[in-house]
CSV table of C-alpha atoms in Angstrom, one decimal:
chain,number,residue,atom,x,y,z
I,13,UNK,CA,0.0,0.0,0.0
I,14,UNK,CA,1.3,3.5,-0.9
I,15,UNK,CA,0.2,5.1,2.4
I,16,UNK,CA,2.8,7.4,3.9
I,17,UNK,CA,4.7,5.4,6.5
I,18,UNK,CA,4.9,8.4,8.7
I,19,UNK,CA,1.1,8.6,8.8
I,20,UNK,CA,-0.4,6.5,11.6
I,21,UNK,CA,-4.0,7.3,11.0
I,22,UNK,CA,-5.8,4.8,8.6
I,23,UNK,CA,-8.9,6.0,6.7
I,24,UNK,CA,-11.4,3.6,5.2
I,25,UNK,CA,-14.4,4.4,3.0
I,26,UNK,CA,-17.1,1.8,2.3
I,27,UNK,CA,-19.6,2.5,-0.6
I,28,UNK,CA,-22.5,0.1,-0.4
I,29,UNK,CA,-26.1,-0.1,-1.6
I,30,UNK,CA,-29.1,-0.8,0.6
I,31,UNK,CA,-29.3,-4.4,1.8
I,32,UNK,CA,-25.7,-5.2,1.2
I,33,UNK,CA,-24.6,-5.0,4.8
I,34,UNK,CA,-22.4,-2.0,4.6
I,35,UNK,CA,-23.3,-1.0,8.2
I,36,UNK,CA,-22.4,-4.5,9.4
I,37,UNK,CA,-19.0,-4.4,7.6
I,38,UNK,CA,-18.3,-1.0,9.2
I,39,UNK,CA,-19.2,-2.5,12.6
I,40,UNK,CA,-16.9,-5.4,12.1
I,41,UNK,CA,-14.0,-3.0,11.3
I,42,UNK,CA,-14.8,-1.0,14.4
I,43,UNK,CA,-14.8,-4.2,16.5
I,44,UNK,CA,-11.6,-5.3,14.9
I,45,UNK,CA,-9.8,-2.0,15.6
I,46,UNK,CA,-11.0,-1.8,19.2
I,47,UNK,CA,-9.9,-5.4,20.0
I,48,UNK,CA,-6.5,-4.6,18.6
I,49,UNK,CA,-6.1,-1.5,20.7
I,50,UNK,CA,-6.9,1.2,18.2
I,51,UNK,CA,-8.9,4.4,18.7
I,52,UNK,CA,-11.7,4.2,16.1
I,53,UNK,CA,-14.6,6.2,14.8
I,54,UNK,CA,-17.3,5.3,12.3
I,55,UNK,CA,-19.8,7.5,10.5
I,56,UNK,CA,-22.2,7.1,7.6
I,57,UNK,CA,-23.7,9.4,5.0
I,58,UNK,CA,-26.9,8.2,3.2
I,59,UNK,CA,-27.5,9.0,-0.4
I,60,UNK,CA,-29.2,7.9,-3.6
I,61,UNK,CA,-27.6,5.9,-6.5
I,62,UNK,CA,-30.6,5.6,-8.9
I,63,UNK,CA,-30.7,1.9,-8.1
I,64,UNK,CA,-31.4,1.8,-4.3
I,65,UNK,CA,-30.3,3.7,-1.3
I,66,UNK,CA,-26.5,4.2,-1.4
I,67,UNK,CA,-24.5,4.9,1.7
I,68,UNK,CA,-20.9,6.0,2.3
I,69,UNK,CA,-19.6,4.5,5.6
I,70,UNK,CA,-16.4,6.1,6.8
I,71,UNK,CA,-14.0,4.7,9.4
I,72,UNK,CA,-10.9,6.2,10.9
I,73,UNK,CA,-8.6,4.3,13.2
I,74,UNK,CA,-5.4,5.3,15.1
I,75,UNK,CA,-3.1,3.3,17.3
I,76,UNK,CA,-3.9,4.1,20.9
I,77,UNK,CA,-0.3,4.9,21.7
I,78,UNK,CA,-0.3,7.6,19.0
I,79,UNK,CA,-3.3,9.2,20.8
I,80,UNK,CA,-1.8,9.2,24.3
I,81,UNK,CA,-0.4,12.7,24.2
I,82,UNK,CA,-3.7,14.3,23.1
I,83,UNK,CA,-7.2,13.3,22.3
I,84,UNK,CA,-7.4,12.8,18.5
I,85,UNK,CA,-9.9,14.7,16.3
I,86,UNK,CA,-11.2,12.3,13.7
I,87,UNK,CA,-13.0,13.3,10.6
I,88,UNK,CA,-16.7,12.7,10.0
I,89,UNK,CA,-16.5,11.9,6.3
I,90,UNK,CA,-13.9,11.0,3.7
I,91,UNK,CA,-12.0,13.7,1.9
I,92,UNK,CA,-10.8,13.4,-1.7
I,93,UNK,CA,-7.2,12.3,-1.8
I,94,UNK,CA,-7.1,11.3,1.9
I,95,UNK,CA,-8.5,7.7,1.8
I,96,UNK,CA,-6.2,4.7,2.4
I,97,UNK,CA,-8.7,1.9,1.7
I,98,UNK,CA,-11.9,2.0,-0.4
I,99,UNK,CA,-14.3,-0.9,-0.3
I,100,UNK,CA,-17.0,-0.9,-3.0
I,101,UNK,CA,-19.9,-3.3,-3.0
I,102,UNK,CA,-20.6,-3.0,-6.8
I,103,UNK,CA,-18.5,-1.9,-9.8
I,104,UNK,CA,-20.3,1.4,-10.3
I,105,UNK,CA,-19.8,2.3,-6.7
I,106,UNK,CA,-16.0,1.7,-7.3
I,107,UNK,CA,-16.3,4.1,-10.3
I,108,UNK,CA,-18.1,6.7,-8.0
I,109,UNK,CA,-15.2,6.4,-5.5
I,110,UNK,CA,-12.7,7.2,-8.3
I,111,UNK,CA,-14.8,10.1,-9.6
I,112,UNK,CA,-15.2,11.6,-6.2
I,113,UNK,CA,-11.5,11.4,-5.6
I,114,UNK,CA,-11.7,8.9,-2.8
I,115,UNK,CA,-9.7,6.2,-4.7
I,116,UNK,CA,-6.4,7.7,-5.8
I,117,UNK,CA,-2.8,6.6,-6.2
I,118,UNK,CA,-2.5,6.2,-2.4
I,119,UNK,CA,-5.5,3.9,-2.1
I,120,UNK,CA,-6.1,0.2,-2.0
I,121,UNK,CA,-9.4,-0.3,-3.8
I,122,UNK,CA,-11.3,-3.5,-3.0
I,123,UNK,CA,-14.4,-3.8,-5.1
I,124,UNK,CA,-16.9,-6.3,-6.4
I,125,UNK,CA,-17.0,-6.5,-10.2
I,126,UNK,CA,-20.7,-7.3,-10.6
I,127,UNK,CA,-23.3,-4.7,-11.6
I,128,UNK,CA,-26.6,-3.4,-10.2
I,129,UNK,CA,-28.0,-1.4,-13.1
I,130,UNK,CA,-29.4,2.1,-12.6
I,131,UNK,CA,-32.9,3.2,-13.8
I,132,UNK,CA,-31.4,5.2,-16.7
I,133,UNK,CA,-29.4,2.1,-17.8
I,134,UNK,CA,-32.5,-0.1,-17.7
I,135,UNK,CA,-34.9,2.4,-19.4
I,136,UNK,CA,-32.6,3.2,-22.4
I,137,UNK,CA,-34.1,2.3,-25.7
I,138,UNK,CA,-30.9,0.6,-26.8
I,139,UNK,CA,-27.9,-0.6,-24.8
I,140,UNK,CA,-27.7,2.0,-22.1
I,141,UNK,CA,-25.2,0.2,-19.9
I,142,UNK,CA,-22.2,2.2,-18.6
I,143,UNK,CA,-18.9,0.8,-19.6
I,144,UNK,CA,-17.6,-1.6,-17.0
I,145,UNK,CA,-14.3,-1.9,-18.9
I,146,UNK,CA,-13.5,1.8,-18.4
I,147,UNK,CA,-14.1,1.6,-14.7
I,148,UNK,CA,-11.9,-1.5,-14.4
I,149,UNK,CA,-9.2,0.2,-16.3
I,150,UNK,CA,-9.4,3.3,-14.2
I,151,UNK,CA,-9.3,1.2,-11.0
I,152,UNK,CA,-6.1,-0.5,-12.2
I,153,UNK,CA,-4.3,2.6,-13.3
I,154,UNK,CA,-5.4,5.2,-10.8
I,155,UNK,CA,-5.1,3.3,-7.5
I,156,UNK,CA,-2.2,2.0,-5.7
I,157,UNK,CA,-3.7,-1.5,-5.8
I,158,UNK,CA,-7.0,-2.9,-7.1
I,159,UNK,CA,-8.5,-6.2,-5.8
I,160,UNK,CA,-11.6,-7.0,-7.8
I,161,UNK,CA,-13.8,-10.1,-8.4
I,162,UNK,CA,-17.5,-11.0,-8.3
I,163,UNK,CA,-18.2,-10.9,-4.6
I,164,UNK,CA,-22.0,-11.1,-5.0
I,165,UNK,CA,-21.7,-14.5,-6.6
I,166,UNK,CA,-19.4,-15.8,-3.9
I,167,UNK,CA,-21.7,-14.5,-1.2
I,168,UNK,CA,-24.7,-16.2,-2.9
I,169,UNK,CA,-22.8,-19.5,-3.0
I,170,UNK,CA,-21.8,-19.2,0.6
I,171,UNK,CA,-25.4,-18.4,1.7
I,172,UNK,CA,-24.4,-15.1,3.2
I,173,UNK,CA,-24.3,-11.4,2.3
I,174,UNK,CA,-21.6,-9.6,0.3
I,175,UNK,CA,-20.3,-7.7,3.4
I,176,UNK,CA,-18.7,-10.9,4.7
I,177,UNK,CA,-16.9,-11.5,1.4
I,178,UNK,CA,-15.7,-7.9,1.4
I,179,UNK,CA,-14.4,-8.3,4.9
I,180,UNK,CA,-12.5,-11.4,3.8
I,181,UNK,CA,-11.0,-9.5,0.8
I,182,UNK,CA,-9.9,-6.7,3.2
I,183,UNK,CA,-8.2,-9.3,5.4
I,184,UNK,CA,-6.4,-10.9,2.5
I,185,UNK,CA,-5.3,-7.5,1.1
I,186,UNK,CA,-2.9,-6.8,4.0
I,187,UNK,CA,-4.0,-3.2,4.0
I,188,UNK,CA,-4.7,-3.4,7.7
I,189,UNK,CA,-2.0,-4.4,10.2
I,190,UNK,CA,-4.1,-7.3,11.8
I,191,UNK,CA,-3.9,-11.1,11.4
I,192,UNK,CA,-6.7,-13.1,9.8
I,193,UNK,CA,-7.8,-14.6,13.2
I,194,UNK,CA,-8.5,-11.1,14.5
I,195,UNK,CA,-10.9,-10.5,11.6
I,196,UNK,CA,-12.7,-13.8,12.4
I,197,UNK,CA,-12.9,-12.8,16.0
I,198,UNK,CA,-14.6,-9.6,15.1
I,199,UNK,CA,-17.2,-11.6,13.1
I,200,UNK,CA,-17.8,-13.9,16.1
I,201,UNK,CA,-18.3,-10.8,18.4
I,202,UNK,CA,-21.4,-9.9,16.3
I,203,UNK,CA,-23.2,-13.0,17.5
I,204,UNK,CA,-25.6,-13.3,14.5
I,205,UNK,CA,-25.2,-15.6,11.5
I,206,UNK,CA,-21.7,-16.3,12.6
I,207,UNK,CA,-21.1,-19.5,10.7
I,208,UNK,CA,-22.5,-18.3,7.4
I,209,UNK,CA,-20.5,-15.1,7.7
I,210,UNK,CA,-17.3,-17.0,8.5
I,211,UNK,CA,-17.8,-19.2,5.5
I,212,UNK,CA,-18.3,-16.2,3.2
I,213,UNK,CA,-15.4,-14.5,4.8
I,214,UNK,CA,-13.1,-17.5,4.1
I,215,UNK,CA,-14.3,-17.7,0.5
I,216,UNK,CA,-13.7,-13.9,0.0
I,217,UNK,CA,-10.2,-14.3,1.6
I,218,UNK,CA,-9.3,-17.1,-0.8
I,219,UNK,CA,-10.7,-15.4,-3.8
I,220,UNK,CA,-8.9,-12.2,-3.0
I,221,UNK,CA,-5.7,-14.1,-2.4
I,222,UNK,CA,-6.0,-15.8,-5.8
I,223,UNK,CA,-7.3,-12.8,-7.8
I,224,UNK,CA,-4.8,-10.7,-9.7
I,225,UNK,CA,-3.8,-8.0,-7.4
I,226,UNK,CA,-1.5,-6.2,-9.7
I,227,UNK,CA,0.2,-3.1,-8.4
I,228,UNK,CA,-1.0,0.1,-9.9
I,229,UNK,CA,0.1,0.4,-13.5
I,230,UNK,CA,2.5,3.3,-13.4
I,231,UNK,CA,1.6,5.9,-15.9
I,232,UNK,CA,4.7,7.1,-17.6
I,233,UNK,CA,5.3,10.6,-16.6
I,234,UNK,CA,4.7,12.9,-19.5
I,235,UNK,CA,8.0,14.0,-20.8
I,236,UNK,CA,8.5,17.6,-21.9
I,237,UNK,CA,8.0,18.1,-25.6
I,238,UNK,CA,9.4,21.7,-25.8
I,239,UNK,CA,12.6,23.3,-24.6
I,240,UNK,CA,10.5,25.5,-22.3
I,241,UNK,CA,8.9,22.4,-20.7
I,242,UNK,CA,12.3,20.7,-20.3
I,243,UNK,CA,13.7,23.8,-18.6
I,244,UNK,CA,10.7,23.8,-16.1
I,245,UNK,CA,11.1,20.1,-15.4
I,246,UNK,CA,14.8,20.5,-14.8
I,247,UNK,CA,14.1,23.3,-12.4
I,248,UNK,CA,11.6,21.3,-10.5
I,249,UNK,CA,14.0,18.3,-10.2
I,250,UNK,CA,16.8,20.6,-8.9
I,251,UNK,CA,14.9,22.8,-6.5
I,252,UNK,CA,11.9,21.0,-5.1
I,253,UNK,CA,11.8,18.1,-2.7
I,254,UNK,CA,10.8,14.7,-4.1
I,255,UNK,CA,7.3,14.5,-2.5
I,256,UNK,CA,6.3,17.8,-4.2
I,257,UNK,CA,7.9,17.1,-7.6
I,258,UNK,CA,5.1,15.1,-9.2
I,259,UNK,CA,2.4,17.6,-8.3
I,260,UNK,CA,4.6,20.5,-9.3
I,261,UNK,CA,5.3,19.0,-12.7
I,262,UNK,CA,1.6,18.6,-13.3
I,263,UNK,CA,1.0,22.2,-12.0
I,264,UNK,CA,3.6,23.6,-14.3
I,265,UNK,CA,2.2,21.7,-17.3
I,266,UNK,CA,-1.3,22.9,-16.5
I,267,UNK,CA,-0.2,26.6,-16.3
I,268,UNK,CA,1.9,26.3,-19.5
I,269,UNK,CA,-1.3,25.1,-21.2
I,270,UNK,CA,-3.4,27.7,-19.4
I,271,UNK,CA,-1.2,30.7,-20.2
I,272,UNK,CA,2.5,30.4,-21.0
I,273,UNK,CA,6.0,29.6,-19.8
I,274,UNK,CA,6.3,32.9,-17.9
I,275,UNK,CA,3.2,32.1,-15.9
I,276,UNK,CA,4.5,28.6,-15.1
I,277,UNK,CA,7.8,30.2,-13.9
I,278,UNK,CA,5.8,32.5,-11.6
I,279,UNK,CA,4.1,29.4,-10.2
I,280,UNK,CA,7.5,27.9,-9.4
I,281,UNK,CA,8.8,31.2,-7.9
I,282,UNK,CA,5.8,31.2,-5.5
I,283,UNK,CA,6.5,27.5,-4.6
I,284,UNK,CA,10.1,28.5,-3.7
I,285,UNK,CA,8.7,31.1,-1.3
I,286,UNK,CA,6.7,28.4,0.5
I,287,UNK,CA,9.6,25.9,0.4
I,288,UNK,CA,11.7,28.5,2.3
I,289,UNK,CA,9.5,28.2,5.4
I,290,UNK,CA,8.9,24.4,5.0
I,291,UNK,CA,12.4,23.1,5.4
I,292,UNK,CA,12.1,22.3,9.0
I,293,UNK,CA,9.2,19.9,8.6
I,294,UNK,CA,11.1,17.1,6.8
I,295,UNK,CA,7.9,15.8,5.2
I,296,UNK,CA,7.4,18.8,2.9
I,297,UNK,CA,3.6,18.6,3.4
I,298,UNK,CA,3.2,22.4,3.1
I,299,UNK,CA,5.1,22.6,-0.2
I,300,UNK,CA,3.3,19.6,-1.6
I,301,UNK,CA,-0.1,21.0,-0.7
I,302,UNK,CA,0.8,24.4,-2.0
I,303,UNK,CA,1.9,22.9,-5.3
I,304,UNK,CA,-1.6,21.5,-5.8
I,305,UNK,CA,-3.8,24.3,-4.6
I,306,UNK,CA,-1.6,27.1,-6.1
I,307,UNK,CA,-1.9,25.5,-9.6
I,308,UNK,CA,-5.7,25.3,-9.1
I,309,UNK,CA,-6.0,28.9,-8.1
I,310,UNK,CA,-3.7,30.2,-10.8
I,311,UNK,CA,-5.7,28.5,-13.4
I,312,UNK,CA,-8.9,30.3,-12.4
I,313,UNK,CA,-11.9,30.1,-14.7
I,314,UNK,CA,-12.4,33.5,-16.4
I,315,UNK,CA,-14.4,34.2,-19.6
I,316,UNK,CA,-11.3,33.5,-21.7
I,317,UNK,CA,-10.8,30.1,-20.1
I,318,UNK,CA,-14.4,29.1,-20.3
I,319,UNK,CA,-14.5,30.0,-24.0
I,320,UNK,CA,-11.3,28.1,-24.7
I,321,UNK,CA,-12.6,24.9,-23.1
I,322,UNK,CA,-15.9,25.1,-25.0
I,323,UNK,CA,-14.4,25.2,-28.4
I,324,UNK,CA,-11.8,22.5,-28.0
I,325,UNK,CA,-12.1,19.5,-30.4
I,326,UNK,CA,-11.7,17.1,-27.5
I,327,UNK,CA,-14.8,18.5,-25.8
I,328,UNK,CA,-17.0,18.0,-28.9
I,329,UNK,CA,-15.6,14.4,-29.1
I,330,UNK,CA,-16.4,13.8,-25.5
I,331,UNK,CA,-20.0,15.1,-25.9
I,332,UNK,CA,-20.4,12.9,-29.0
I,333,UNK,CA,-19.3,9.9,-27.0
I,334,UNK,CA,-21.6,10.7,-24.1
I,335,UNK,CA,-24.7,11.1,-26.2
I,336,UNK,CA,-23.7,8.0,-28.3
I,337,UNK,CA,-24.1,9.9,-31.5
I,338,UNK,CA,-23.8,7.6,-34.5
I,339,UNK,CA,-20.7,7.9,-36.7
I,340,UNK,CA,-21.2,10.6,-39.2
I,341,UNK,CA,-24.2,12.1,-37.5
I,342,UNK,CA,-24.4,15.9,-37.2
I,343,UNK,CA,-24.1,17.0,-33.6
I,344,UNK,CA,-25.8,20.3,-32.5
I,345,UNK,CA,-24.8,21.5,-29.0
I,346,UNK,CA,-26.9,24.2,-27.3
I,347,UNK,CA,-25.6,25.7,-24.0
I,348,UNK,CA,-26.9,28.2,-21.5
I,349,UNK,CA,-24.6,31.2,-20.9
I,350,UNK,CA,-25.1,34.1,-18.6
I,351,UNK,CA,-22.0,36.4,-18.4
I,352,UNK,CA,-22.5,39.1,-15.8
I,353,UNK,CA,-21.5,42.8,-16.1
I,354,UNK,CA,-18.8,42.2,-13.6
I,355,UNK,CA,-17.2,39.5,-15.7
I,356,UNK,CA,-17.3,41.7,-18.8
I,357,UNK,CA,-15.4,44.4,-16.9
I,358,UNK,CA,-12.9,41.9,-15.6
I,359,UNK,CA,-11.9,40.7,-19.0
I,360,UNK,CA,-11.0,44.2,-20.1
I,361,UNK,CA,-7.6,45.9,-19.4
I,362,UNK,CA,-7.3,46.7,-15.7
I,363,UNK,CA,-7.6,50.5,-15.9
I,364,UNK,CA,-10.6,50.4,-18.3
I,365,UNK,CA,-12.3,47.6,-16.3
I,366,UNK,CA,-12.0,49.5,-13.1
I,367,UNK,CA,-13.5,52.6,-14.6
I,368,UNK,CA,-16.5,50.7,-16.1
I,369,UNK,CA,-17.0,48.8,-12.9
I,370,UNK,CA,-17.2,52.0,-11.0
I,371,UNK,CA,-19.4,53.8,-13.4
I,372,UNK,CA,-23.1,53.7,-12.7
I,373,UNK,CA,-24.0,54.6,-16.2
I,374,UNK,CA,-21.8,51.8,-17.6
I,375,UNK,CA,-23.2,49.3,-15.2
I,376,UNK,CA,-26.8,50.2,-16.1
I,377,UNK,CA,-26.0,49.7,-19.8
I,378,UNK,CA,-24.1,46.4,-19.2
I,379,UNK,CA,-27.0,45.3,-17.0
I,380,UNK,CA,-29.5,45.8,-19.8
I,381,UNK,CA,-27.3,44.0,-22.3
I,382,UNK,CA,-26.5,41.1,-20.0
I,383,UNK,CA,-29.5,41.0,-17.6
I,384,UNK,CA,-30.6,37.6,-19.0
I,385,UNK,CA,-28.9,34.4,-19.9
I,386,UNK,CA,-29.1,33.1,-23.4
I,387,UNK,CA,-29.1,29.7,-25.1
I,388,UNK,CA,-26.1,29.5,-27.4
I,389,UNK,CA,-25.7,26.9,-30.2
I,390,UNK,CA,-21.9,26.5,-29.9
I,391,UNK,CA,-21.8,24.2,-32.9
I,392,UNK,CA,-23.1,27.0,-35.2
I,393,UNK,CA,-20.4,28.9,-37.2
I,394,UNK,CA,-21.2,32.3,-35.7
I,395,UNK,CA,-21.1,31.4,-32.1
I,396,UNK,CA,-18.1,29.1,-32.6
I,397,UNK,CA,-16.2,32.1,-34.0
I,398,UNK,CA,-17.3,34.3,-31.1
I,399,UNK,CA,-16.0,31.8,-28.5
I,400,UNK,CA,-12.9,31.2,-30.5
I,401,UNK,CA,-12.2,34.9,-30.5
I,402,UNK,CA,-12.7,35.1,-26.8
I,403,UNK,CA,-10.3,32.2,-26.3
I,404,UNK,CA,-7.7,33.9,-28.4
I,405,UNK,CA,-7.6,36.8,-25.9
I,406,UNK,CA,-5.3,34.6,-23.7
I,407,UNK,CA,-2.3,36.7,-24.8
I,408,UNK,CA,-3.7,39.8,-23.2
I,409,UNK,CA,-4.9,38.0,-20.0
I,410,UNK,CA,-2.1,39.3,-17.8
I,411,UNK,CA,-3.3,42.9,-18.5
I,412,UNK,CA,-6.9,42.2,-17.6
I,413,UNK,CA,-8.6,43.3,-14.4
I,414,UNK,CA,-9.4,39.8,-13.4
I,415,UNK,CA,-5.8,38.7,-13.6
I,416,UNK,CA,-4.6,41.6,-11.5
I,417,UNK,CA,-7.2,40.9,-8.8
I,418,UNK,CA,-6.6,37.2,-8.7
I,419,UNK,CA,-2.8,37.6,-8.5
I,420,UNK,CA,-3.2,39.9,-5.5
I,421,UNK,CA,-5.6,37.4,-3.8
I,422,UNK,CA,-3.1,34.6,-4.4
I,423,UNK,CA,-0.2,36.5,-3.0
I,424,UNK,CA,-2.1,37.4,0.1
I,425,UNK,CA,-3.2,33.8,0.6
I,426,UNK,CA,0.3,32.5,0.3
I,427,UNK,CA,1.6,35.2,2.7
I,428,UNK,CA,-0.9,34.1,5.3
I,429,UNK,CA,0.3,30.5,5.0
I,430,UNK,CA,4.0,31.4,5.1
I,431,UNK,CA,3.5,33.7,8.1
I,432,UNK,CA,1.7,30.9,10.0
I,433,UNK,CA,4.4,28.4,9.2
I,434,UNK,CA,7.2,30.8,10.1
I,435,UNK,CA,5.5,31.4,13.5
I,436,UNK,CA,5.5,27.7,14.2
I,437,UNK,CA,1.8,27.1,13.4
I,438,UNK,CA,2.5,24.5,10.8
I,439,UNK,CA,-0.8,22.6,10.9
I,440,UNK,CA,-2.7,25.9,10.7
I,441,UNK,CA,-0.6,26.9,7.7
I,442,UNK,CA,-1.7,23.7,6.0
I,443,UNK,CA,-5.3,24.4,6.7
I,444,UNK,CA,-4.9,27.9,5.3
I,445,UNK,CA,-3.5,26.5,2.1
I,446,UNK,CA,-6.4,24.0,1.9
I,447,UNK,CA,-8.9,26.9,2.2
I,448,UNK,CA,-8.3,27.3,-1.6
I,449,UNK,CA,-10.7,24.4,-2.0
I,450,UNK,CA,-13.5,26.9,-1.4
I,451,UNK,CA,-12.7,28.9,-4.6
I,452,UNK,CA,-13.8,27.2,-7.7
I,453,UNK,CA,-15.9,27.6,-10.9
I,454,UNK,CA,-17.1,30.9,-12.2
I,455,UNK,CA,-20.1,33.2,-11.9
I,456,UNK,CA,-22.2,32.8,-8.8
I,457,UNK,CA,-20.4,29.6,-7.7
I,458,UNK,CA,-17.1,31.5,-7.6
I,459,UNK,CA,-18.6,34.4,-5.7
I,460,UNK,CA,-20.1,32.2,-3.0
I,461,UNK,CA,-16.9,30.3,-2.5
I,462,UNK,CA,-14.8,33.5,-2.4
I,463,UNK,CA,-17.2,35.0,0.1
I,464,UNK,CA,-16.8,32.0,2.4
I,465,UNK,CA,-13.0,32.1,1.9
I,466,UNK,CA,-12.9,35.8,2.9
I,467,UNK,CA,-15.1,35.2,5.9
I,468,UNK,CA,-12.7,32.5,7.2
I,469,UNK,CA,-9.6,34.6,6.5
I,470,UNK,CA,-11.1,37.6,8.2
I,471,UNK,CA,-11.4,35.5,11.4
I,472,UNK,CA,-7.8,34.1,11.2
I,473,UNK,CA,-6.3,36.9,13.3
I,474,UNK,CA,-8.6,36.0,16.2
I,475,UNK,CA,-8.1,32.3,15.7
I,476,UNK,CA,-4.3,32.2,15.4
I,477,UNK,CA,-3.7,32.6,19.1
I,478,UNK,CA,-5.9,29.6,20.0
I,479,UNK,CA,-4.4,26.2,20.8
I,480,UNK,CA,-6.9,24.6,18.4
I,481,UNK,CA,-6.3,27.1,15.6
I,482,UNK,CA,-5.8,24.4,12.9
I,483,UNK,CA,-8.8,22.4,14.0
I,484,UNK,CA,-10.9,25.6,14.0
I,485,UNK,CA,-9.9,26.4,10.5
I,486,UNK,CA,-10.7,22.9,9.4
I,487,UNK,CA,-14.1,23.1,11.0
I,488,UNK,CA,-14.9,26.4,9.3
I,489,UNK,CA,-13.7,25.1,5.9
I,490,UNK,CA,-15.8,21.9,6.1
I,491,UNK,CA,-18.8,24.0,7.2
I,492,UNK,CA,-18.4,26.3,4.3
I,493,UNK,CA,-18.2,23.3,1.9
I,494,UNK,CA,-21.3,21.8,3.5
I,495,UNK,CA,-23.9,24.2,2.0
I,496,UNK,CA,-23.8,27.0,-0.5
I,497,UNK,CA,-26.0,29.4,1.6
I,498,UNK,CA,-23.5,29.9,4.4
I,499,UNK,CA,-25.7,28.7,7.2
I,500,UNK,CA,-23.3,26.0,8.3
I,501,UNK,CA,-20.4,28.4,8.3
I,502,UNK,CA,-22.3,30.9,10.3
I,503,UNK,CA,-23.2,28.3,12.9
I,504,UNK,CA,-19.6,27.0,13.0
I,505,UNK,CA,-18.4,30.6,13.6
I,506,UNK,CA,-20.9,31.0,16.4
I,507,UNK,CA,-19.8,27.8,18.1
I,508,UNK,CA,-16.1,28.6,17.9
I,509,UNK,CA,-16.7,32.1,19.3
I,510,UNK,CA,-18.9,30.7,22.2
């Protein structure tokens, strides 16, 4: 398993449909951890999967000796990129885990390969089934390890439920530091259907042991194809620590594609400033996190970026594939667009954009022109040329108002994180960096996220003197992500201030 050896906490996400015993499986894992002297917490989040009720069960466990110095604060739900083990009761649930970012290159993915078809798959006039092959390929290439076989069939033969088979596969995986007899003891502690569960557990253990458990197929790192790309890759290899290099290479590639070499160099300059206050940590967590979230923020979605993405050939090909358009068929694509006056001002040169944004007369005129959204047929020649022209404005992006504003926000964000790290508040610095997750998309979505980010940052001066500053920041960020209306964030602020 590719889990960081310095990390003692183990995180497990179970994705199961109704009637498959996901809750029982979570209870067994809890019993297993407790009997082996671990601190453990389990939660569940119900949902809908267009087939039957779908629930995500989340378990965190920590060795008791690691929690002796202080009471641990365990998360209530899985976070993308932070799950060590994913157990999926059906192939599409495994696919959902990958799409939601739970199953990554740090994750052992254990999943049944059988299908429970959704309503839309069943009701399609033709063959509406989603591609199982694509999910299997993604599981093999995107995860540290994938253990997959038809667990439903094995459970049926054993006269038990699939949860017992999944528990056996988990034991065989070696992803948890417990012997097989400890797993069996946890089943016996349940006291119900013990013999049938043990039989299914054994069958699942043997099937997982015999199934191909190929290590993740390493995707060859994309080699630079230009002298500029090679120079950036060389700089990353020379100046950044190994844990951050992979993310930084992808970040530099993304920003080269988003803007140009100079912009990617600015990205690396900013990373160097974070590295300067991260050298004492040894794990380089702050630099690695900054490499990810800085690249995301610097590739913000403005009008130019949105237009660029909408006219790409790869996008039309993806839409054609998704709607299953026959070969040679004419595809017409109509989209809803609603640029706001603010966004029109932001795509102009900074001085002009500020004047128009501050002019009531200009705002009234722009408001009349852009008060309503419109349906745009992007496959028509006229609208395609309009979007292509907007995409071509990439060369003037550094002179636009939006660029100036975003760079200032980014520099202030990094300064906060560097200041916290330099003051010895390393965990808080990490939380400040992760607050970038709130800022995404464009239009109203971006404004809501930015408002939540600003609210949290405005409270940072009052929080930084607290012993639980990092935990408080995390609670505020998670509350802000919980709903778009800000109610959860307001309540979290009230509780922290109480």
